[in-house]
Short mmCIF file of N, CA, C and O in Angstrom, two decimals:
data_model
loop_
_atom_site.label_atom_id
_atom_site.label_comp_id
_atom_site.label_asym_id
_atom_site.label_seq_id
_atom_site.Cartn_x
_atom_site.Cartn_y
_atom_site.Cartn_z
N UNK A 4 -106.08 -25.18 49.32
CA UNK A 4 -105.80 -25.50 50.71
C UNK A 4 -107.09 -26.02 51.35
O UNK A 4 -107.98 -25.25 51.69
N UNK A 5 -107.17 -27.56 51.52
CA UNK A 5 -108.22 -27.49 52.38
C UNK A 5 -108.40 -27.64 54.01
O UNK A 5 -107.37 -27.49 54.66
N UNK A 6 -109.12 -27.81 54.43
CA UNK A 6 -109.59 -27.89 56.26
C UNK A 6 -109.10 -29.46 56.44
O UNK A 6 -109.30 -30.47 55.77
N UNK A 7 -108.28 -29.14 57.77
CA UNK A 7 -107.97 -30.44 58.59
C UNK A 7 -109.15 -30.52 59.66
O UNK A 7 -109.89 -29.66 60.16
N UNK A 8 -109.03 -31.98 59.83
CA UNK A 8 -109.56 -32.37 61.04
C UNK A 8 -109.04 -31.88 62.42
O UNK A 8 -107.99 -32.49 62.62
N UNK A 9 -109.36 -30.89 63.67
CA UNK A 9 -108.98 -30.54 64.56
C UNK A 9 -108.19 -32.42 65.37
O UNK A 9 -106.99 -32.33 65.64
N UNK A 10 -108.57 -33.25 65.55
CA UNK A 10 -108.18 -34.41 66.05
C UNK A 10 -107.06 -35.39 64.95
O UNK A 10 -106.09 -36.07 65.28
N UNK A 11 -107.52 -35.19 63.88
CA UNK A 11 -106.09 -36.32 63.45
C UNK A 11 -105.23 -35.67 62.25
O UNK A 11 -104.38 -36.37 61.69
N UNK A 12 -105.47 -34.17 61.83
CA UNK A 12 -105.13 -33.88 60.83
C UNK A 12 -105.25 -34.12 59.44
O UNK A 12 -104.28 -33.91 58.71
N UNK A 13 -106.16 -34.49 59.05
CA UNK A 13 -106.67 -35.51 57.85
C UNK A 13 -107.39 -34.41 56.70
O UNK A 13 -107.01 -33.39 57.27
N UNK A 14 -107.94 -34.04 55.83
CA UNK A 14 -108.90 -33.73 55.30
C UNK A 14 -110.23 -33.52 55.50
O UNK A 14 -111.01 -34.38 55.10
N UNK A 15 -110.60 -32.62 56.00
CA UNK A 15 -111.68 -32.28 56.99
C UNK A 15 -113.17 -31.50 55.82
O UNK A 15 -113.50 -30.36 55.49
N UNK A 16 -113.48 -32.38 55.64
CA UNK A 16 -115.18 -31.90 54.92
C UNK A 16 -116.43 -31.26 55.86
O UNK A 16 -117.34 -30.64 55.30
N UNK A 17 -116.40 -31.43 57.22
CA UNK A 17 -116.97 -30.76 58.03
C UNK A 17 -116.65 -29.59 59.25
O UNK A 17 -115.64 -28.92 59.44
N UNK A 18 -117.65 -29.63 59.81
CA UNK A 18 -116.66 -28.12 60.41
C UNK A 18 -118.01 -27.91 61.65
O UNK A 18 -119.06 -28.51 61.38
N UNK A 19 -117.96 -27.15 62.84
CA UNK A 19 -118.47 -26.92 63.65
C UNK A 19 -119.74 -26.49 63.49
O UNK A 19 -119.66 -25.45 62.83
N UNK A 20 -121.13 -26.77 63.79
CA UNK A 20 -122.09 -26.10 62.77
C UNK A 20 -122.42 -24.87 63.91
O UNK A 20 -123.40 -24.19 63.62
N UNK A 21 -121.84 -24.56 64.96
CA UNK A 21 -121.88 -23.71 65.59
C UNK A 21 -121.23 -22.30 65.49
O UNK A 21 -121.87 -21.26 65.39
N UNK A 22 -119.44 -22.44 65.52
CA UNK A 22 -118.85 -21.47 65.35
C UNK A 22 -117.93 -21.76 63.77
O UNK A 22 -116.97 -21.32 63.14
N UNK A 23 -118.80 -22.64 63.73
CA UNK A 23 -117.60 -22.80 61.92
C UNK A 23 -116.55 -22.50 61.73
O UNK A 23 -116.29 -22.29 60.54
N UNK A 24 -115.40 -22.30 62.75
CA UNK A 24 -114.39 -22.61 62.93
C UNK A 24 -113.41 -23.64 63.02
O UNK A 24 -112.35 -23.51 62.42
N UNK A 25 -113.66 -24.66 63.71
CA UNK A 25 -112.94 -25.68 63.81
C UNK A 25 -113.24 -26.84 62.65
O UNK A 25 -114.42 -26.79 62.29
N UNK A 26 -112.62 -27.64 62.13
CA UNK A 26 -113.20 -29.05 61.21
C UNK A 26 -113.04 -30.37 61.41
O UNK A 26 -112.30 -30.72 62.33
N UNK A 27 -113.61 -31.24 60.69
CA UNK A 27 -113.19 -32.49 61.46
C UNK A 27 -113.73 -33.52 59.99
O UNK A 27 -114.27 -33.33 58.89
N UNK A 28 -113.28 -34.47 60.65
CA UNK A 28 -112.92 -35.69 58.95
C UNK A 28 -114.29 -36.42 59.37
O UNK A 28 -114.65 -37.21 58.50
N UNK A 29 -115.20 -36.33 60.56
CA UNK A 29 -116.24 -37.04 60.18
C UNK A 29 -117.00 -36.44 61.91
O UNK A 29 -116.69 -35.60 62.75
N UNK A 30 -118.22 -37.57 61.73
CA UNK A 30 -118.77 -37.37 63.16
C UNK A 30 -118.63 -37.64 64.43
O UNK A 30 -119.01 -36.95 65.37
N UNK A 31 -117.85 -39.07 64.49
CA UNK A 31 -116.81 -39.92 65.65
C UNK A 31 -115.94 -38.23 65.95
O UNK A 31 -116.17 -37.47 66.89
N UNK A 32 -115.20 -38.07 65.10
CA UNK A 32 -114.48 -36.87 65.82
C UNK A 32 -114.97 -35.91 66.04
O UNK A 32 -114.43 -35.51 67.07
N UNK A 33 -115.59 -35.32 65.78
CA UNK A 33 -116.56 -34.13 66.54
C UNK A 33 -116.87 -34.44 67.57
O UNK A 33 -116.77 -33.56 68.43
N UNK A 34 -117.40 -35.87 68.03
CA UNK A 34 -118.20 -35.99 69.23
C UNK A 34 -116.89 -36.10 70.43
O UNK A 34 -116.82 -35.47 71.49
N UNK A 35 -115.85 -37.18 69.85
CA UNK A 35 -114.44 -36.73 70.59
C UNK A 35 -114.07 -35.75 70.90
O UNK A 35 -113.44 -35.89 71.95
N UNK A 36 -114.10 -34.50 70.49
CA UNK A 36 -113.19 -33.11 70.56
C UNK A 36 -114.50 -32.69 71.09
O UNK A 36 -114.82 -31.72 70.40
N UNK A 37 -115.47 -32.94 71.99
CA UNK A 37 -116.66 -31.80 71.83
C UNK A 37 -116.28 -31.46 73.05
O UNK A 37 -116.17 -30.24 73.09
N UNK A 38 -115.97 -32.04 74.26
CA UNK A 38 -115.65 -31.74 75.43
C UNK A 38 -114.40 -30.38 75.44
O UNK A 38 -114.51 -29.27 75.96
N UNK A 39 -113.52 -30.79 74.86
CA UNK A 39 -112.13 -30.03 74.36
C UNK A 39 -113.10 -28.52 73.63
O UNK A 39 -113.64 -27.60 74.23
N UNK A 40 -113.01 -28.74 72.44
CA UNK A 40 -113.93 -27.25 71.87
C UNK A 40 -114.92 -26.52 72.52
O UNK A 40 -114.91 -25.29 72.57
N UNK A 41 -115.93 -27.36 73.11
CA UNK A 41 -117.23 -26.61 74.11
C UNK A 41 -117.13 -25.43 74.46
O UNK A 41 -117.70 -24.43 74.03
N UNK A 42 -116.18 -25.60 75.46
CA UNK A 42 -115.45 -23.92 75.76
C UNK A 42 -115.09 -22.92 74.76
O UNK A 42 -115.82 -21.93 74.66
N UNK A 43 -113.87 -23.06 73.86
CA UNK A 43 -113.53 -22.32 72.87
C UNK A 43 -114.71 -22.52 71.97
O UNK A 43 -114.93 -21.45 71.40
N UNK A 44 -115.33 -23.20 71.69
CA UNK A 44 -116.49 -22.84 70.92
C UNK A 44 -117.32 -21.79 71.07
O UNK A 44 -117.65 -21.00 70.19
N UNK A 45 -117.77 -21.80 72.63
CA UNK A 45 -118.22 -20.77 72.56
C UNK A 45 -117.78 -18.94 72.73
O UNK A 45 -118.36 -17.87 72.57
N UNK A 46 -116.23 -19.48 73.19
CA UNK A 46 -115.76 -17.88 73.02
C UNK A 46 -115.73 -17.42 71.68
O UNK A 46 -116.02 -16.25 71.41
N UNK A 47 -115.39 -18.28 70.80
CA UNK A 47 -115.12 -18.04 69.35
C UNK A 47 -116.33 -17.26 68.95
O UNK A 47 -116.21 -16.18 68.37
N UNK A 48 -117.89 -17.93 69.36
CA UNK A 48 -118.91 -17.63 68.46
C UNK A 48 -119.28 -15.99 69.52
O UNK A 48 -120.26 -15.40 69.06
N UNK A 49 -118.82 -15.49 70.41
CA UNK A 49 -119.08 -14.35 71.52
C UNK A 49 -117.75 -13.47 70.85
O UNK A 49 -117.49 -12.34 71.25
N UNK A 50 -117.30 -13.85 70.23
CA UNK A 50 -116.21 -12.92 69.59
C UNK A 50 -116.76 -12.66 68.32
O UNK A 50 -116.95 -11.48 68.04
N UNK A 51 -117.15 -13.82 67.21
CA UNK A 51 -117.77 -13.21 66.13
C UNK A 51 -118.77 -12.47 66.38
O UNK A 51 -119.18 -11.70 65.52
N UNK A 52 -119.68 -12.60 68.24
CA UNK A 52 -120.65 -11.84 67.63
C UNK A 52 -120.16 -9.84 68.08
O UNK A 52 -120.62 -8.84 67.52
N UNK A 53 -119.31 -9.88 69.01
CA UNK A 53 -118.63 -8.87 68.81
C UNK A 53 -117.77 -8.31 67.94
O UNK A 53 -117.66 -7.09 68.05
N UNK A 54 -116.99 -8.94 66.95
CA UNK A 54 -116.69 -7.94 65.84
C UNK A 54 -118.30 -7.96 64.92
O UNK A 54 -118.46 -6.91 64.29
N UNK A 55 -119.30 -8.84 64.78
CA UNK A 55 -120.38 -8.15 64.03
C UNK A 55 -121.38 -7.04 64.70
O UNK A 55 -122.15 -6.39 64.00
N UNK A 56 -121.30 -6.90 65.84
CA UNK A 56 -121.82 -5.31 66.70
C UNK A 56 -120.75 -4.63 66.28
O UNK A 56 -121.05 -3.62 65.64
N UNK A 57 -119.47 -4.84 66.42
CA UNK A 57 -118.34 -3.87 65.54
C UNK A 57 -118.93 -2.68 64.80
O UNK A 57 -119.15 -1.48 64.96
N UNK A 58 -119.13 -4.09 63.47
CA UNK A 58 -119.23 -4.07 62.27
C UNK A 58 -120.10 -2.93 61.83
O UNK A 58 -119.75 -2.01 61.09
N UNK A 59 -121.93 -3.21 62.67
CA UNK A 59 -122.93 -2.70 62.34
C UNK A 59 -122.37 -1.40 62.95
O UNK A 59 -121.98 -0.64 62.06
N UNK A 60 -122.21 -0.93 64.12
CA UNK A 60 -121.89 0.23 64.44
C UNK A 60 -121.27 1.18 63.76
O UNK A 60 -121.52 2.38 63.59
N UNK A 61 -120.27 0.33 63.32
CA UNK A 61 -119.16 1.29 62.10
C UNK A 61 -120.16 1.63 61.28
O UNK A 61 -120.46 2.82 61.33
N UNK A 62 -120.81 0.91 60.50
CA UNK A 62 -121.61 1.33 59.57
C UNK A 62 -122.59 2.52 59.49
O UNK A 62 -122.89 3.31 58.60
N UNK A 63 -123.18 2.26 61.39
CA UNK A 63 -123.90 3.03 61.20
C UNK A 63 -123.79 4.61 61.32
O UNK A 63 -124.53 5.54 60.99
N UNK A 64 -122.24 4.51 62.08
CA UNK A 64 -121.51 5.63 62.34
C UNK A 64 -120.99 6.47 60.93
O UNK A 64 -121.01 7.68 60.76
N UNK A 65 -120.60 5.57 60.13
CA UNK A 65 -120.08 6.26 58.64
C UNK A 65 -121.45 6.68 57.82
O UNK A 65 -121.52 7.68 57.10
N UNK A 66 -122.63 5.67 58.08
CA UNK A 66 -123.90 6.62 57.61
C UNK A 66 -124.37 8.14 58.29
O UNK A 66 -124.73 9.05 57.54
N UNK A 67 -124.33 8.32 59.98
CA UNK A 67 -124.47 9.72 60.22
C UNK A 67 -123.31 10.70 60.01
O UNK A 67 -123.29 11.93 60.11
N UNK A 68 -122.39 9.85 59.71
CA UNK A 68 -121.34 11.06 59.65
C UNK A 68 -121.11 11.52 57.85
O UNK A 68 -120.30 12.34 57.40
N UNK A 69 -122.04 10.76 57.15
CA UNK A 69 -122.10 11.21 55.48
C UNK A 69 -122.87 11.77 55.45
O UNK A 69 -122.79 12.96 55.13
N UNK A 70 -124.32 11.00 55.89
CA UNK A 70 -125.87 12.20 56.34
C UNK A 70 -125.27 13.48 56.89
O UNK A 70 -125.30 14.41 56.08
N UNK A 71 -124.94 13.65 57.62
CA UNK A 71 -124.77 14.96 58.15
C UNK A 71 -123.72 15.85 58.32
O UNK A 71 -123.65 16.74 59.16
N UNK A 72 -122.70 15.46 57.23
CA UNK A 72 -121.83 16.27 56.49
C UNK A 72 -120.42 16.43 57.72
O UNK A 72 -119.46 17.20 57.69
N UNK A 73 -120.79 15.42 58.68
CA UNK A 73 -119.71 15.83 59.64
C UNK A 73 -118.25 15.20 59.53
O UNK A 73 -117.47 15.16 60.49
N UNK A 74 -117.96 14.70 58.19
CA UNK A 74 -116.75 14.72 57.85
C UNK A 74 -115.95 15.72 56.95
O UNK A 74 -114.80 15.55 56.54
N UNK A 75 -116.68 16.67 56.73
CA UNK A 75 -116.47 18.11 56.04
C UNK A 75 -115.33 18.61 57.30
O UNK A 75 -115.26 18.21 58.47
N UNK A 76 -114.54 19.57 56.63
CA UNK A 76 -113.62 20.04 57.63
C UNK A 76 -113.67 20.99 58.70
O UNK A 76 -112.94 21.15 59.68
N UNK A 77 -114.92 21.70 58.21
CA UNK A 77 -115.36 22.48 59.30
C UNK A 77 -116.24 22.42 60.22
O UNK A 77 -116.55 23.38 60.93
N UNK A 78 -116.85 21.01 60.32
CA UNK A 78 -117.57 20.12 61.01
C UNK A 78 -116.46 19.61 61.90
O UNK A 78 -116.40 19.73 63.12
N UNK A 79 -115.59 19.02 61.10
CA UNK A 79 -114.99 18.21 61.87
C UNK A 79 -114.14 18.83 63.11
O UNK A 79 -113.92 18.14 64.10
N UNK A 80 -113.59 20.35 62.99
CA UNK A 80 -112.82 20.80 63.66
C UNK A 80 -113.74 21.18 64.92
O UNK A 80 -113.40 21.12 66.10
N UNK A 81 -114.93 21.57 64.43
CA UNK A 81 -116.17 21.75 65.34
C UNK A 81 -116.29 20.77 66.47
O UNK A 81 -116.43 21.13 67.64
N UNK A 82 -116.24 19.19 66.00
CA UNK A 82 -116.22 18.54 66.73
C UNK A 82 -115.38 18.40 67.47
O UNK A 82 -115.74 18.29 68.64
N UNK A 83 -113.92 18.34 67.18
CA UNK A 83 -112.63 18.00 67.42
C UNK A 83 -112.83 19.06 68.78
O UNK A 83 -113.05 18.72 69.95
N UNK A 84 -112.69 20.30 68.30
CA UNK A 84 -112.62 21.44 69.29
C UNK A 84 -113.79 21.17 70.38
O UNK A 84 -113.60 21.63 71.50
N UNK A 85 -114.93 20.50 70.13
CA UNK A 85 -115.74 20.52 71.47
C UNK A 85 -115.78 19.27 72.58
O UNK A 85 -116.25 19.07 73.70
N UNK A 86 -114.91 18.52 71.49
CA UNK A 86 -114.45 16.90 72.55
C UNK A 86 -113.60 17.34 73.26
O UNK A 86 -113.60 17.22 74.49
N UNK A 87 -112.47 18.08 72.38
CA UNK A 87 -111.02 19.10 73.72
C UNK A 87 -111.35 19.63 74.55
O UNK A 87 -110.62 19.56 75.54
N UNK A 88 -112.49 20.37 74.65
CA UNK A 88 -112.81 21.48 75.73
C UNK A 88 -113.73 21.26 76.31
O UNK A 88 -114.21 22.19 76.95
N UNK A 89 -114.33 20.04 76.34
CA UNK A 89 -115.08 19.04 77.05
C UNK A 89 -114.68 18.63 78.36
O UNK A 89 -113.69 17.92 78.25
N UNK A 90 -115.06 18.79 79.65
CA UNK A 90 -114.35 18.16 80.87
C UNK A 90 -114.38 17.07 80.66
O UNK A 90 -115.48 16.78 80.18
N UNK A 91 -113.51 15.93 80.80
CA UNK A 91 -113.18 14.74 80.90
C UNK A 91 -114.03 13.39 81.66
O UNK A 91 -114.09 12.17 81.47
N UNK A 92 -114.64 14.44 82.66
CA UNK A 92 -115.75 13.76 83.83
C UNK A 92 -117.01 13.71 83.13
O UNK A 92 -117.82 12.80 83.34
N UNK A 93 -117.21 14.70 82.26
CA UNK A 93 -118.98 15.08 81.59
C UNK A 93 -118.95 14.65 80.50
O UNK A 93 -119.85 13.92 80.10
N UNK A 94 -117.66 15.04 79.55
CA UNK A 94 -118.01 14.44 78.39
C UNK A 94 -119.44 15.75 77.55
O UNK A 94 -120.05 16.58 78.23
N UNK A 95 -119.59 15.56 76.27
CA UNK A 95 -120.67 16.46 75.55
C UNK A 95 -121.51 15.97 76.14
O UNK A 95 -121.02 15.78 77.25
N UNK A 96 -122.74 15.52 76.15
CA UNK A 96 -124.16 15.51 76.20
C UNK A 96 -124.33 14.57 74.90
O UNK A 96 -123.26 14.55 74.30
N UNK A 97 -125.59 13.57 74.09
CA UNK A 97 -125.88 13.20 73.32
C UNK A 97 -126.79 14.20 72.55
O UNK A 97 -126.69 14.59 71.38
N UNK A 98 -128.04 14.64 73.86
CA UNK A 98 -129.11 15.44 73.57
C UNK A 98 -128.41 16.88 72.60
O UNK A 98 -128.64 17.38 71.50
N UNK A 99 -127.34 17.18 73.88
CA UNK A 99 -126.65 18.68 73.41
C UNK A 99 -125.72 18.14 71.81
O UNK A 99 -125.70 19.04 70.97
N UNK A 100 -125.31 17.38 71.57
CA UNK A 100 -124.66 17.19 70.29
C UNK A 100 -125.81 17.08 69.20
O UNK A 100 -125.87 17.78 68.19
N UNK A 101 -126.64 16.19 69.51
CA UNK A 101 -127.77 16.13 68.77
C UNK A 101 -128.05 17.40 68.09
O UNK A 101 -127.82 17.69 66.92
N UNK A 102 -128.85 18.46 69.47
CA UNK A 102 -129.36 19.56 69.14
C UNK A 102 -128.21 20.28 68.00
O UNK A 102 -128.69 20.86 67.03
N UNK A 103 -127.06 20.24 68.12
CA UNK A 103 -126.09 21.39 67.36
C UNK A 103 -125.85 20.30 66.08
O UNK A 103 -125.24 20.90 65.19
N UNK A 104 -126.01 19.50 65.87
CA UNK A 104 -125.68 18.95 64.65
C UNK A 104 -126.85 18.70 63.86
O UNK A 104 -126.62 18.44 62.67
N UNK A 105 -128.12 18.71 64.25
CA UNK A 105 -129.56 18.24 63.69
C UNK A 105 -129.84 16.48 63.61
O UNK A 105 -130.19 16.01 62.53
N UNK A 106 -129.73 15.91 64.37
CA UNK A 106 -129.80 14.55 64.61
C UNK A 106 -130.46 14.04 65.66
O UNK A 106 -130.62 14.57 66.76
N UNK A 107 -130.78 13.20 65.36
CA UNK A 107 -131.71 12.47 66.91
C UNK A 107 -130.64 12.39 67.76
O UNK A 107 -129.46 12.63 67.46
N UNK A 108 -131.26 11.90 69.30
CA UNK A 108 -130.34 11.93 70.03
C UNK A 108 -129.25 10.20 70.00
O UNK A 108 -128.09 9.95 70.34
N UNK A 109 -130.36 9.38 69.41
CA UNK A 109 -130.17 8.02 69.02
C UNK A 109 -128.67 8.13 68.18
O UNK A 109 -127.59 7.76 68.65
N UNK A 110 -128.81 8.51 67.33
CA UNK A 110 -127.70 8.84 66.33
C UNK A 110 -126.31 9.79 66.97
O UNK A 110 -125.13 9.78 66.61
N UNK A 111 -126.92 10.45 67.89
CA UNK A 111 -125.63 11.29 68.03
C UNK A 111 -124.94 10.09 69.11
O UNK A 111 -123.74 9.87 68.98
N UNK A 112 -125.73 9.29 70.17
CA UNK A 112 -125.13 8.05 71.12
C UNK A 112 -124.15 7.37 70.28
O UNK A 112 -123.05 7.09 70.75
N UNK A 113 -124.44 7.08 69.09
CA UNK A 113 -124.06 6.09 68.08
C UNK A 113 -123.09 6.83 67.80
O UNK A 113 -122.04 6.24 68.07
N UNK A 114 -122.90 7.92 67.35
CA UNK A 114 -121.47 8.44 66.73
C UNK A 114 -120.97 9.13 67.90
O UNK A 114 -119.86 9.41 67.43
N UNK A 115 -120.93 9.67 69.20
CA UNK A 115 -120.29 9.60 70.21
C UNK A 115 -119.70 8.47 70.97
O UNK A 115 -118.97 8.58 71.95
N UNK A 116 -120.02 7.59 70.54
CA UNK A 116 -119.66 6.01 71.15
C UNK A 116 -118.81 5.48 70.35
O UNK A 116 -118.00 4.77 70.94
N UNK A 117 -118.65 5.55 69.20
CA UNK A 117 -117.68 5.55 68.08
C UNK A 117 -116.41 5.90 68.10
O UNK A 117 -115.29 5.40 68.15
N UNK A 118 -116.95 6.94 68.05
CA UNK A 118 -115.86 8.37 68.82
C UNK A 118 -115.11 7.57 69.93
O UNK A 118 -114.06 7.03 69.59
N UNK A 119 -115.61 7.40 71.39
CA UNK A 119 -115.26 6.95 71.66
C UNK A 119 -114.16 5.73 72.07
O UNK A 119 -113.22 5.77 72.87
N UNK A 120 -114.70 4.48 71.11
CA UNK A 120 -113.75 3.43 70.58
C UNK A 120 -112.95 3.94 70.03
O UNK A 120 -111.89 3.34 70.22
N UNK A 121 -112.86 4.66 69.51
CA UNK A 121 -111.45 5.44 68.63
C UNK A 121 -110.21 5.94 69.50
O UNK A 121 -109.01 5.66 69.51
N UNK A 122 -111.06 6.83 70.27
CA UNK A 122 -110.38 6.82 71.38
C UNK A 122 -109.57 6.47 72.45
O UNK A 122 -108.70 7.12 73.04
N UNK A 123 -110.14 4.92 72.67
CA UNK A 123 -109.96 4.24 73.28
C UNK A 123 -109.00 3.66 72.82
O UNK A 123 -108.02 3.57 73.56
N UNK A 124 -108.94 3.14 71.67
CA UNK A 124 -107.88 2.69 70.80
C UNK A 124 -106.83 3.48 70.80
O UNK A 124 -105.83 2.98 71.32
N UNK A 125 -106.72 4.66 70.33
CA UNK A 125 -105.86 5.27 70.41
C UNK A 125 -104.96 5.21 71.53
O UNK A 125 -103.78 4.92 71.33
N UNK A 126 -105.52 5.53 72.98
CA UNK A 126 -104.64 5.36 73.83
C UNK A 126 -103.83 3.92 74.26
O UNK A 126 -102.64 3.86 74.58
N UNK A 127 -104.67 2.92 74.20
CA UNK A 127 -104.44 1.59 74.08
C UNK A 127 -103.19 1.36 73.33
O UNK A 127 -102.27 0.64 73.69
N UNK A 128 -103.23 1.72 72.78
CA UNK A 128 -101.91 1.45 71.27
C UNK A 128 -100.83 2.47 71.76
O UNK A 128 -99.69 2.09 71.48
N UNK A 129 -100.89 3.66 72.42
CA UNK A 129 -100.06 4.80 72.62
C UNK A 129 -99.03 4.13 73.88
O UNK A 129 -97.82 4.16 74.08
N UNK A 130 -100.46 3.39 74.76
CA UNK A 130 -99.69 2.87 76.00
C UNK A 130 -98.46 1.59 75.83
O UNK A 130 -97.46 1.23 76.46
N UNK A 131 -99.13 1.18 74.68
CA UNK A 131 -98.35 0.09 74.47
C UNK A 131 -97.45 0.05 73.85
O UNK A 131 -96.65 -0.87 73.98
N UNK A 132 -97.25 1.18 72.86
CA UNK A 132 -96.02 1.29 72.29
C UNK A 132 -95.27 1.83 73.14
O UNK A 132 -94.08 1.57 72.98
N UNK A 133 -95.70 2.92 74.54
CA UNK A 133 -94.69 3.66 75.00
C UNK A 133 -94.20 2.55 76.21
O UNK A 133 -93.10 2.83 76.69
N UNK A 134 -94.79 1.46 76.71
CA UNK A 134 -94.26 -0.23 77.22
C UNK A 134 -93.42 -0.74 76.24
O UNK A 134 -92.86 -1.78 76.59
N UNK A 135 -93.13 -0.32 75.08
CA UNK A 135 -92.26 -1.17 74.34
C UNK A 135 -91.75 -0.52 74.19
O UNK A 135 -91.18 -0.77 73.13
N UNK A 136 -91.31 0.78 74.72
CA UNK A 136 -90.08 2.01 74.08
C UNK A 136 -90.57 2.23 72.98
O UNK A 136 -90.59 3.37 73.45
N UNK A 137 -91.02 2.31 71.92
CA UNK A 137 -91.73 2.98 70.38
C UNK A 137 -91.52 3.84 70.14
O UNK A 137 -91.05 4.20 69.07
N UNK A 138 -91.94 4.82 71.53
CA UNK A 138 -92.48 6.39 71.27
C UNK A 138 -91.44 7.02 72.17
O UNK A 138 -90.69 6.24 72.77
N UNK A 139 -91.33 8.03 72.30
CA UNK A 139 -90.86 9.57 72.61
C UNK A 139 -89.61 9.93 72.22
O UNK A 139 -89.22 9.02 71.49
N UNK A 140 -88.64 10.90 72.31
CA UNK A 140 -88.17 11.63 71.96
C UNK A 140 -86.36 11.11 71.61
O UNK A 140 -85.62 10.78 72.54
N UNK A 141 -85.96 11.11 70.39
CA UNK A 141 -84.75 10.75 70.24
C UNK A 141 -83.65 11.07 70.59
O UNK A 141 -82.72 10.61 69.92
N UNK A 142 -83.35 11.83 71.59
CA UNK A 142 -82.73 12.86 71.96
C UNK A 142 -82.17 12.09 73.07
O UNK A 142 -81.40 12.63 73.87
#
């Protein structure tokens, strides 16, 4: 399968040297479509660079949480149980998670922020299925 030209549909050997997304059959058309792409060009390349902050985060989140054994089950319930009983307004502390897990406070931001997105997701998806009827009770 190869790349079309965004403008005539053709066989496209080049491609945006910006967001390397889009392609095009030569240089006449690039310079045509540049007005048109400019914009989406640059959301495209502000989106890759947010799933690659994603990316690194995840990573660095699955490294403190192997370092420091907090995917073990009795870690984890530890945690689980102190995000529940957490007021909603305060939230843990970084410093205070830090201190009880042995981690900088750097690292605990990083996997509380994680946490977080997860979170966030979660409800995101909960809301939206329960907008589409999905969820509750069959009865």
């Amino acid at each position: 399968m190869s790349a079309k030209c965004a403008v005539c549909g053709e066989p496209a050997p080049k491609r945006c040297s910006a967001c390397k997304s889009v392609w095009y059959c030569g240089r006449d058309h690039q310079v045509a479509d540049y007005k048109t792409h400019k914009k989406r060009c640059k959301e495209i390349i502000a989106d890759q660079a947010q799933a690659d902050s994603h990316e690194l985060h995840k990573k660095e989140f699955d490294r403190i949480r192997l370092q420091y054994g907090l995917d073990n089950h009795k870690k984890a319930e530890q945690i689980a149980e102190l995000l529940a009983n957490t007021d909603a307004n305060e939230g843990v502390s970084a410093p205070e998670f830090a201190k009880m897990f042995g981690m900088s406070t750097t690292e605990a931001v990083v996997f509380l922020e994680w946490i977080n997105v997860g979170i966030k997701f979660k409800e995101e998806t909960l809301d939206t299925a329960k907008a589409a009827g999905l969820t509750g009770s069959s009865s």
